Short mmCIF file of C-alpha atoms in Angstrom, two decimals:
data_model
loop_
_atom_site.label_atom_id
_atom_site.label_comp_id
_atom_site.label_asym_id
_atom_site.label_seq_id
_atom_site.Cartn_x
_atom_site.Cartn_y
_atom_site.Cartn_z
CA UNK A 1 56.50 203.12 322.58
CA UNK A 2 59.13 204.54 325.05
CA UNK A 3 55.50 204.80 327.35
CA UNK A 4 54.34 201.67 327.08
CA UNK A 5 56.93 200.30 327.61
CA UNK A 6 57.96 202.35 330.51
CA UNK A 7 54.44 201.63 331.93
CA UNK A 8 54.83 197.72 331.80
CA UNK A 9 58.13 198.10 333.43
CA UNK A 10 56.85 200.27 336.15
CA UNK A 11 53.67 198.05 336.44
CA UNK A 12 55.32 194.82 336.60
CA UNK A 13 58.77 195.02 337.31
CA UNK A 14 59.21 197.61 339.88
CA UNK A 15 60.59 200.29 338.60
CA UNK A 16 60.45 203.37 340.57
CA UNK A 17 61.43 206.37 338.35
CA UNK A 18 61.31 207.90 335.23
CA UNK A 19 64.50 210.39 334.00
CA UNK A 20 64.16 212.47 330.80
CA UNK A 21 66.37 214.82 328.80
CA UNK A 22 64.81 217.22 330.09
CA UNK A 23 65.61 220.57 332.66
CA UNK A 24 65.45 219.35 336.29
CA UNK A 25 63.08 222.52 337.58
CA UNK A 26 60.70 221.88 334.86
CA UNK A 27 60.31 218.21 335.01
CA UNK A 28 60.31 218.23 339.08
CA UNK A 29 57.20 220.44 338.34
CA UNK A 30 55.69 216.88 337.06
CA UNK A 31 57.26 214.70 339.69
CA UNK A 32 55.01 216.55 342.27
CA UNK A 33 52.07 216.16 340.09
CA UNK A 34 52.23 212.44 339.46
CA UNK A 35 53.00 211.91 343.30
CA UNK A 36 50.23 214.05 344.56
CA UNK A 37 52.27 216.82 346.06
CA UNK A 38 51.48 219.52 343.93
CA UNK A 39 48.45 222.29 343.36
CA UNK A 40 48.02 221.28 339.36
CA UNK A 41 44.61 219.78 338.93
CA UNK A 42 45.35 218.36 335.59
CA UNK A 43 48.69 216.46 333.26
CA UNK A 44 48.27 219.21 331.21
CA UNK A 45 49.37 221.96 334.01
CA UNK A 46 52.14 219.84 335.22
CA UNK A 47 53.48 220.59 331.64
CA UNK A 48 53.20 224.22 331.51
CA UNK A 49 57.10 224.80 332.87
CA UNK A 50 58.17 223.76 329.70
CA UNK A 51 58.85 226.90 327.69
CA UNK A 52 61.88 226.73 326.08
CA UNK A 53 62.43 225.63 322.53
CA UNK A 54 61.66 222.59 321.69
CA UNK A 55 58.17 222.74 323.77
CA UNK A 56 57.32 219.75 321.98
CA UNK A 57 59.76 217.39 323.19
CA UNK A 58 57.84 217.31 326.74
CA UNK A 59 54.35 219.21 325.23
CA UNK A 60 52.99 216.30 323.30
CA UNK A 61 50.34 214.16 323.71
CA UNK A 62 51.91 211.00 324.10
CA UNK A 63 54.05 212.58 327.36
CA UNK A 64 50.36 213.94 328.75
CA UNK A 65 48.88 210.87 328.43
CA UNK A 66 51.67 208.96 330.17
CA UNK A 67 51.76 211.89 332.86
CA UNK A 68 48.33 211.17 333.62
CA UNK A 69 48.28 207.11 333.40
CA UNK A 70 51.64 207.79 336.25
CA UNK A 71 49.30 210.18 338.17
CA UNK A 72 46.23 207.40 338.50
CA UNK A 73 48.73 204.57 338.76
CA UNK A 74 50.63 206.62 342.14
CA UNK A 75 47.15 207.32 343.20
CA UNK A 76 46.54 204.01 344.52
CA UNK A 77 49.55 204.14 346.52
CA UNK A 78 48.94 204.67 349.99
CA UNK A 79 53.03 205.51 351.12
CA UNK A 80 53.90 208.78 349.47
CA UNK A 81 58.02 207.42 349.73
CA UNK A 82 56.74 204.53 347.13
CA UNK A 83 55.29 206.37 344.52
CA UNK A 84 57.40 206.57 341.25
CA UNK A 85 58.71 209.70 340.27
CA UNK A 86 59.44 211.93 337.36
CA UNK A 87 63.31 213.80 337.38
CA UNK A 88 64.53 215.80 334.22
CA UNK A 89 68.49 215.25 333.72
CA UNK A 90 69.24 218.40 331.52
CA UNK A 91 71.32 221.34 332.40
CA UNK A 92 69.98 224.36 330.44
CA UNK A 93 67.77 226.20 333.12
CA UNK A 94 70.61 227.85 334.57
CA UNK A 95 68.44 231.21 335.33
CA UNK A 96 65.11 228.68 336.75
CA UNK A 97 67.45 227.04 339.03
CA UNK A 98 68.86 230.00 340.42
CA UNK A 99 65.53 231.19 341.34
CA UNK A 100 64.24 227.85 342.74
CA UNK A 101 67.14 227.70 345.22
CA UNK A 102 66.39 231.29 346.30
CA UNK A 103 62.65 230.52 346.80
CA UNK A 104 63.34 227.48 348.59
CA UNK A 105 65.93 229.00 350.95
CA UNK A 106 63.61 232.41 351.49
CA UNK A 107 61.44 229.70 352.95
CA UNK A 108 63.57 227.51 355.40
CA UNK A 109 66.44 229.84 356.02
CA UNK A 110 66.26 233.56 355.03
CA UNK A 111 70.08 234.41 355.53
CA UNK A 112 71.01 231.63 353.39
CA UNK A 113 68.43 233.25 350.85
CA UNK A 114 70.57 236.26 351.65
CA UNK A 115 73.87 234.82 351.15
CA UNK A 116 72.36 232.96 348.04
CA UNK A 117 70.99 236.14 346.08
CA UNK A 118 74.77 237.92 347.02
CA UNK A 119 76.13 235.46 345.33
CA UNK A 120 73.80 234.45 342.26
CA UNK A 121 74.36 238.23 341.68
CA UNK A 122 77.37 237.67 339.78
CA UNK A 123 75.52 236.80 336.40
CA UNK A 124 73.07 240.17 336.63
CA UNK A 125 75.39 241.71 334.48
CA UNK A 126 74.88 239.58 331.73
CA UNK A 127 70.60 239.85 331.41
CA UNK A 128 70.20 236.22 331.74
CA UNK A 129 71.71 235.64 328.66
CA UNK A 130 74.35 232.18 329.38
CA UNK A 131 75.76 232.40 325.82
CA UNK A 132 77.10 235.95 327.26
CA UNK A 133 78.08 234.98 330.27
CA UNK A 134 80.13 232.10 328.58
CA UNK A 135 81.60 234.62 326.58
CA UNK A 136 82.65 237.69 328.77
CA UNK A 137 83.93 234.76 330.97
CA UNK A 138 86.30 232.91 329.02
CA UNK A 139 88.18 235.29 327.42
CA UNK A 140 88.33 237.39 330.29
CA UNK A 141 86.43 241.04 329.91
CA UNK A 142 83.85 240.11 333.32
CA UNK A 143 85.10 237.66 336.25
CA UNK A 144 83.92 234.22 336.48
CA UNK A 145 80.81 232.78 338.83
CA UNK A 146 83.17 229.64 339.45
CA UNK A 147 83.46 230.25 342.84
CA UNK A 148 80.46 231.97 344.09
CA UNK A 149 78.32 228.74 342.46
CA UNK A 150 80.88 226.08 344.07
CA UNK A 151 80.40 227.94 347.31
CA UNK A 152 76.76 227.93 347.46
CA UNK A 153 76.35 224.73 346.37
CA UNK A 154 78.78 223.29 349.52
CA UNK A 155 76.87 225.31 352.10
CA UNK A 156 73.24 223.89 350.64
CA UNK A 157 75.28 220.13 350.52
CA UNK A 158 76.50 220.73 354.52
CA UNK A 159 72.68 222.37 355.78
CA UNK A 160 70.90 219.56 353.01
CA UNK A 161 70.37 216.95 355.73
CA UNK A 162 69.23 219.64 358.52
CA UNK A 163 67.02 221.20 355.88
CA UNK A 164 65.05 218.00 355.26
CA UNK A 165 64.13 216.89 358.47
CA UNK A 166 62.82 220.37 359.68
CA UNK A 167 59.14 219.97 360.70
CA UNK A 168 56.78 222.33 358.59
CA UNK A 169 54.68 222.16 355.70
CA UNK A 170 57.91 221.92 352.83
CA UNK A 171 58.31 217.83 351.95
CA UNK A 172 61.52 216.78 352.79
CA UNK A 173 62.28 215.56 349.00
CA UNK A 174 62.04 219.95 348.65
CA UNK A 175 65.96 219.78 350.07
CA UNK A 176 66.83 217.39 347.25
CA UNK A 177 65.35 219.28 344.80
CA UNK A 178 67.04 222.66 345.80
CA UNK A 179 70.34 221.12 346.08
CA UNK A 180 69.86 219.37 342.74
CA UNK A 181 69.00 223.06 341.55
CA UNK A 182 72.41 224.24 343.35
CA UNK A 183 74.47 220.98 341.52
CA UNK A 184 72.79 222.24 337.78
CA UNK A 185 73.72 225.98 338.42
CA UNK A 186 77.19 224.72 339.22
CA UNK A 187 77.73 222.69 336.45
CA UNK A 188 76.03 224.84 334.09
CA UNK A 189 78.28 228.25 334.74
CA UNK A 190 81.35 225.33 333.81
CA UNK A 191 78.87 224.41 330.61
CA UNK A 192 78.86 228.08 329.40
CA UNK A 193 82.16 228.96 329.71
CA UNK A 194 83.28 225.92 327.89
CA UNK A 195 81.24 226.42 325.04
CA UNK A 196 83.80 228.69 323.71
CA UNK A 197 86.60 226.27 323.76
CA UNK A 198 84.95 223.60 321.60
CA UNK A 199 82.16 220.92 320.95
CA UNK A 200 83.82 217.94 322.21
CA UNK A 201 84.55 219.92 325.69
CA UNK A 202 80.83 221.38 326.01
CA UNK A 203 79.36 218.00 325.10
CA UNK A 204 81.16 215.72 327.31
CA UNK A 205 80.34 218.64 330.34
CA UNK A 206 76.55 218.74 329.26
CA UNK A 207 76.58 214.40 329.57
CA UNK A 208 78.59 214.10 332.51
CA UNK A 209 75.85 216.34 334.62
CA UNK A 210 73.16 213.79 333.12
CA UNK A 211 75.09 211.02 334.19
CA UNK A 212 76.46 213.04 337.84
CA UNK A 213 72.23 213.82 338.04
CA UNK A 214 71.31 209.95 337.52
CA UNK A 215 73.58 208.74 340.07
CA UNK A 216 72.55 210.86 342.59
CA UNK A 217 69.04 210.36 341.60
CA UNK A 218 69.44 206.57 342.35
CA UNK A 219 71.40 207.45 346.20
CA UNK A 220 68.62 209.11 347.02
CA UNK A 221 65.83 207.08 346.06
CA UNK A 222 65.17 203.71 347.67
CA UNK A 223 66.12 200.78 345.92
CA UNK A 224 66.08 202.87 342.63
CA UNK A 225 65.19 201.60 339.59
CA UNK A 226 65.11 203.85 336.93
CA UNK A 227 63.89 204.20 332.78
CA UNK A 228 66.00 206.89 331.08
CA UNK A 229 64.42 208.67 328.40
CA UNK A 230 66.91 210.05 325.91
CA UNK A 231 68.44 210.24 322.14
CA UNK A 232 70.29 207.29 320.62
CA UNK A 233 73.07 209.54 320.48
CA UNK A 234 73.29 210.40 324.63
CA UNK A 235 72.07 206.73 325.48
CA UNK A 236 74.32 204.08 323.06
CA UNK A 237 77.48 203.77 324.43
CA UNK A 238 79.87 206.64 322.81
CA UNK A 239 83.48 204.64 322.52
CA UNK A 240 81.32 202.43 319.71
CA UNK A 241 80.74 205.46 317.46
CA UNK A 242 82.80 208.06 315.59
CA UNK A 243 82.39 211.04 317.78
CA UNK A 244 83.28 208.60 321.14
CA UNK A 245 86.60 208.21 318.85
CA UNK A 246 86.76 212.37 318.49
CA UNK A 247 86.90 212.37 322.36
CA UNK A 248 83.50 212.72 323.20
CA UNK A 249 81.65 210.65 325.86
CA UNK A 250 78.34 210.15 326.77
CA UNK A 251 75.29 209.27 329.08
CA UNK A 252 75.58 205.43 328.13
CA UNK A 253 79.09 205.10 328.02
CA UNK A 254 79.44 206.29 332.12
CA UNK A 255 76.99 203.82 333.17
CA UNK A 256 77.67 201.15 331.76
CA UNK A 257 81.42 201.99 333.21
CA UNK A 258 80.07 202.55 336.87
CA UNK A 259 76.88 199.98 336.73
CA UNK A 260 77.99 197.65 334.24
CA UNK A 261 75.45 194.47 333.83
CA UNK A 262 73.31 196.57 336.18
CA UNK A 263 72.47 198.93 332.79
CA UNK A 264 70.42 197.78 329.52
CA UNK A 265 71.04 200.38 326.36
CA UNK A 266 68.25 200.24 324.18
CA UNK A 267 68.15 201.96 320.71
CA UNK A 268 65.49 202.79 318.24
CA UNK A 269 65.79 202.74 314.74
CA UNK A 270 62.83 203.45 312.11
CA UNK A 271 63.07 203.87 308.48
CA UNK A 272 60.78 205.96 307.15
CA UNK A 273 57.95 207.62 308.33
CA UNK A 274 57.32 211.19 310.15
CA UNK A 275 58.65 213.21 312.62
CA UNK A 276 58.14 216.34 314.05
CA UNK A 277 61.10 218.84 313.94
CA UNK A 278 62.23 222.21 313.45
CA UNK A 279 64.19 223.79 310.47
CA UNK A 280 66.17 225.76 312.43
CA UNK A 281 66.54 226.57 316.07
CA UNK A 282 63.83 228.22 318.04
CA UNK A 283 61.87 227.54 314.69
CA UNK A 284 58.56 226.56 314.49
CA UNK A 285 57.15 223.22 315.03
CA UNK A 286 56.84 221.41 311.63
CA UNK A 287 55.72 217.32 310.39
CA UNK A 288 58.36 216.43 308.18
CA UNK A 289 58.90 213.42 306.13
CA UNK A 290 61.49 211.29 306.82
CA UNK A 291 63.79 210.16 304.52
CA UNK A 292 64.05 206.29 303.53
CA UNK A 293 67.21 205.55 304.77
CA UNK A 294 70.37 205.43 303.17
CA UNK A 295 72.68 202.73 301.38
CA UNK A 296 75.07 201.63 303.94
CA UNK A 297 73.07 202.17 306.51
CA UNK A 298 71.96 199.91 309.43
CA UNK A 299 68.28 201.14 308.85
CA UNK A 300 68.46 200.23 305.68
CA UNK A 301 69.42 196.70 306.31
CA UNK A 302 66.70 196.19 309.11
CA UNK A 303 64.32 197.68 306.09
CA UNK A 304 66.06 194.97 303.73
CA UNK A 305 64.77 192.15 306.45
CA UNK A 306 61.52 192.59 305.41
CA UNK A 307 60.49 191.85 309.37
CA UNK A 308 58.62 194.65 309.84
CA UNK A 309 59.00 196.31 313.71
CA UNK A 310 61.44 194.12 315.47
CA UNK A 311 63.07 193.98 318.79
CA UNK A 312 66.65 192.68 318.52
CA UNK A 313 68.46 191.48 321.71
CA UNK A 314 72.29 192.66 321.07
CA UNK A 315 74.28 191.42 324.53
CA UNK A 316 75.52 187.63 324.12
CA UNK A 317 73.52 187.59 321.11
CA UNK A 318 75.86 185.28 318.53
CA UNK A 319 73.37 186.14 315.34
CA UNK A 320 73.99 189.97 315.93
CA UNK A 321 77.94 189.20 315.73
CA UNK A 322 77.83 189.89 311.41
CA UNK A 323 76.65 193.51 312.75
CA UNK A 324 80.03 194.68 314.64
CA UNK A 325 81.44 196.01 311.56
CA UNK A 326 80.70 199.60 311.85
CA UNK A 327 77.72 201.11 309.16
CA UNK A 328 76.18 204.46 309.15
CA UNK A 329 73.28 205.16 311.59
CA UNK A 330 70.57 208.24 311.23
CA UNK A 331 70.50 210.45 314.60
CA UNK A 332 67.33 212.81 313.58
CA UNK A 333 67.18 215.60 316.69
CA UNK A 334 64.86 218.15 317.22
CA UNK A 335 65.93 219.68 314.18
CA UNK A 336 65.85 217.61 311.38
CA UNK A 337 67.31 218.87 307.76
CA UNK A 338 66.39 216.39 304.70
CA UNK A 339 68.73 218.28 302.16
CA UNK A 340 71.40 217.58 303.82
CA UNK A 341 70.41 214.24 305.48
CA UNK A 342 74.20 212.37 305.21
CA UNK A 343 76.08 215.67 306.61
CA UNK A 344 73.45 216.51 309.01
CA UNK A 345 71.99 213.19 310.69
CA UNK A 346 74.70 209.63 309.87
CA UNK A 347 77.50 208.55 311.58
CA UNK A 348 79.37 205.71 311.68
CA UNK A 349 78.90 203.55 314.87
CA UNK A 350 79.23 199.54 315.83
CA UNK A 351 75.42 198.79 316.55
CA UNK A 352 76.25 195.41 318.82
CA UNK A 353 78.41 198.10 320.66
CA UNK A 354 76.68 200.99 321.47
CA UNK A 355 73.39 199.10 322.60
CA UNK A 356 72.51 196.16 324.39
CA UNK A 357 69.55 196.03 321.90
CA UNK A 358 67.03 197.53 319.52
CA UNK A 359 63.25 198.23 318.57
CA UNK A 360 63.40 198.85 314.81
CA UNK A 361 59.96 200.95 313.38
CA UNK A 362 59.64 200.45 309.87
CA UNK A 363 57.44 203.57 309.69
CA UNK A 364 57.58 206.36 312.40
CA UNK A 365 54.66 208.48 313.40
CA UNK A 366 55.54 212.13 314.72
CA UNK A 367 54.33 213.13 317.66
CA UNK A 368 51.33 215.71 318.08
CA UNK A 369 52.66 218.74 319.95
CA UNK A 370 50.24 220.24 322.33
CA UNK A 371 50.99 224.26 320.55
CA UNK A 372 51.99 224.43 316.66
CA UNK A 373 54.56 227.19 317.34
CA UNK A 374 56.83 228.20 320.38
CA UNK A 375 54.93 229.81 323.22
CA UNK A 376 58.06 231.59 324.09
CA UNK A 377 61.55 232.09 322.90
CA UNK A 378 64.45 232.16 325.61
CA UNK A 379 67.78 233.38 326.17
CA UNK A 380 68.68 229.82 327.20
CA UNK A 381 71.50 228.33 325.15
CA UNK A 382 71.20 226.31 322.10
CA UNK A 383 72.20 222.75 322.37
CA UNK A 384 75.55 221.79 321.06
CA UNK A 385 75.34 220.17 317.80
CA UNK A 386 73.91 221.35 314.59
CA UNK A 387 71.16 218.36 314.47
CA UNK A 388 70.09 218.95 317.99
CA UNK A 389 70.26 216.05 319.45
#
């Protein structure tokens, strides 16, 4: 649904870009397929960066299709500057990005590449493994990277603009792309290191670089207007729900502060149904029922309607006023654990609140991942919260 609809609003309202929980190297590998700039023949090749657990979030069939409608649909775009693009917003490819600035600078300025690699050193000692870094580094047995990623993301940021309008073979959108790269590796050595001083601290870092990536998505594009793709939980604004009142912030919450009527939240909520999930992190791929929902609940209530799939406009909406009073609501991640559904998946939020509206599914369908199991398991860090959201 989060397709078709994307594809109507592309289609017939304008919009001009699509931004995904996703890693920035591996979804950019997409954004050059769907605008013609890359050497991947087929959707399916665009998709073959995507190799850390869960594969299936981008590896599915509903994201090739859509990859491929967005390839045909660009196609018949003459101006390559109007073509709608494809950006991931995640910070997790800490290692990728470091190697995508280096390849990128060996190309338009080799002692920069020098300078780069000198500095990019600092985490060798670690094996690519963040969650050691993050350790080591804040309690003090190795030095930080603090300063050696600040620095080389200023001197990408002051050579960005001479970069881009070098003649040569390398698109100028390349510069934006390796100093998003330098932004993510900057953020993400913070990310790491914060991990170890709690959940709320790690979380708010991890959505503030989503929201930091969106805004500067929409400077550099032209007139940008953009779909997010994302969970309930990163996309409904955080100060209506229980964790926003345990400090934490979110994706929806900063835009609606900096673009206020300029930003629609829309959740999805589903009853029953399907959904494909893991058991446990960098488990396998598995279609698990899901759980009628509970008593109390605000999916149970839509259920109680008796309407069937519904779209409910929230903002200004006076019938959606009995709603504010805060009732549990089911965030089911990438891993999803029946047994211990109430511990594990509901919190309490104020729906009317936290979205501008909803699409309610009475019965979910999983999605069909392209692989069963992993194709490969990384040293990339886990996400932050037990349901993986």
């Amino acid at each position: 649904m989060r397709a078709a609809i994307t594809q109507r609003l592309i289609s017939e309202k304008g919009f001009n870009a699509v931004a995904v929980e996703a890693d920035w190297p591996d979804a950019y590998r997409i954004n050059r397929f769907v605008r013609g700039i890359s050497d991947d023949k087929e959707a399916i090749d665009a998709l073959a960066d995507f190799k850390r657990f869960p594969t299936w979030m981008w590896r599915n069939a509903d994201v090739l299709d859509f990859v491929g409608w967005l390839r045909e649909y660009n196609d018949r775009i003459s101006a390559e500057h109007k073509r709608v693009g494809f950006y991931g917003l995640d910070l997790y490819s800490l290692y990728t990005s470091i190697e995508k600035v280096i390849a990128y600078l060996d190309q338009v300025d080799p002692e920069a590449a020098k300078r780069a690699r000198y500095r990019y050193g600092c985490f060798e000692l670690h094996g690519e493994d963040t969650q050691a870094y993050g350790y080591a580094a804040t309690f003090g047995l190795t030095p930080t990277c603090e300063k050696e990623v600040i620095s080389q993301l200023v001197d990408i940021q002051r050579k960005a603009t001479e970069y881009a309008s070098r003649d040569g073979h390398i698109p100028p959108d390349e510069a934006f792309f390796a100093e998003q790269n330098a932004r993510l590796i900057a953020n993400a050595e913070r990310y790491y290191r914060s991990m170890f001083s709690g959940r709320v601290s790690s979380w708010n870092l991890r959505d503030q670089h989503m929201a930091e990536t969106l805004t500067t998505l929409a400077e550099h594009l032209r007139g940008a207007k953009i779909v997010v793709w994302e969970h309930n939980s990163h996309l409904g604004d955080a100060r209506a729900t229980e964790m926003g009142k345990q400090g934490e912030l979110n994706v929806g919450q900063l835009v609606r502060e900096r673009y206020g009527n300029d930003a629609r939240l829309i959740g999805f909520t589903t009853h029953t149904g399907t959904v494909t999930a893991a058991s446990e992190w960098d488990g396998p791929a598995e279609r698990k029922q899901v759980r009628p929902a509970m008593k109390g609940s605000y999916e149970l209530l839509f259920h109680e309607w008796q309407r069937g799939d519904f779209y409910l406009p929230l903002r200004g909406n006076d019938a959606a006023k009995p709603l504010e009073d805060p009732r549990l609501e089911r965030a089911i991640g990438v891993i999803y654990l029946p047994q211990s559904e109430r511990t594990s998946h509901y919190f309490h939020a104020s729906l009317p609140q936290q979205f501008d509206a909803v699409l309610h599914y009475e019965t979910t369908r999983a999605v069909e991942p392209l692989e069963r199991w992993e194709r490969e398991h990384t040293a990339e860090v886990p996400e932050t919260y037990p349901s993986a959201l």
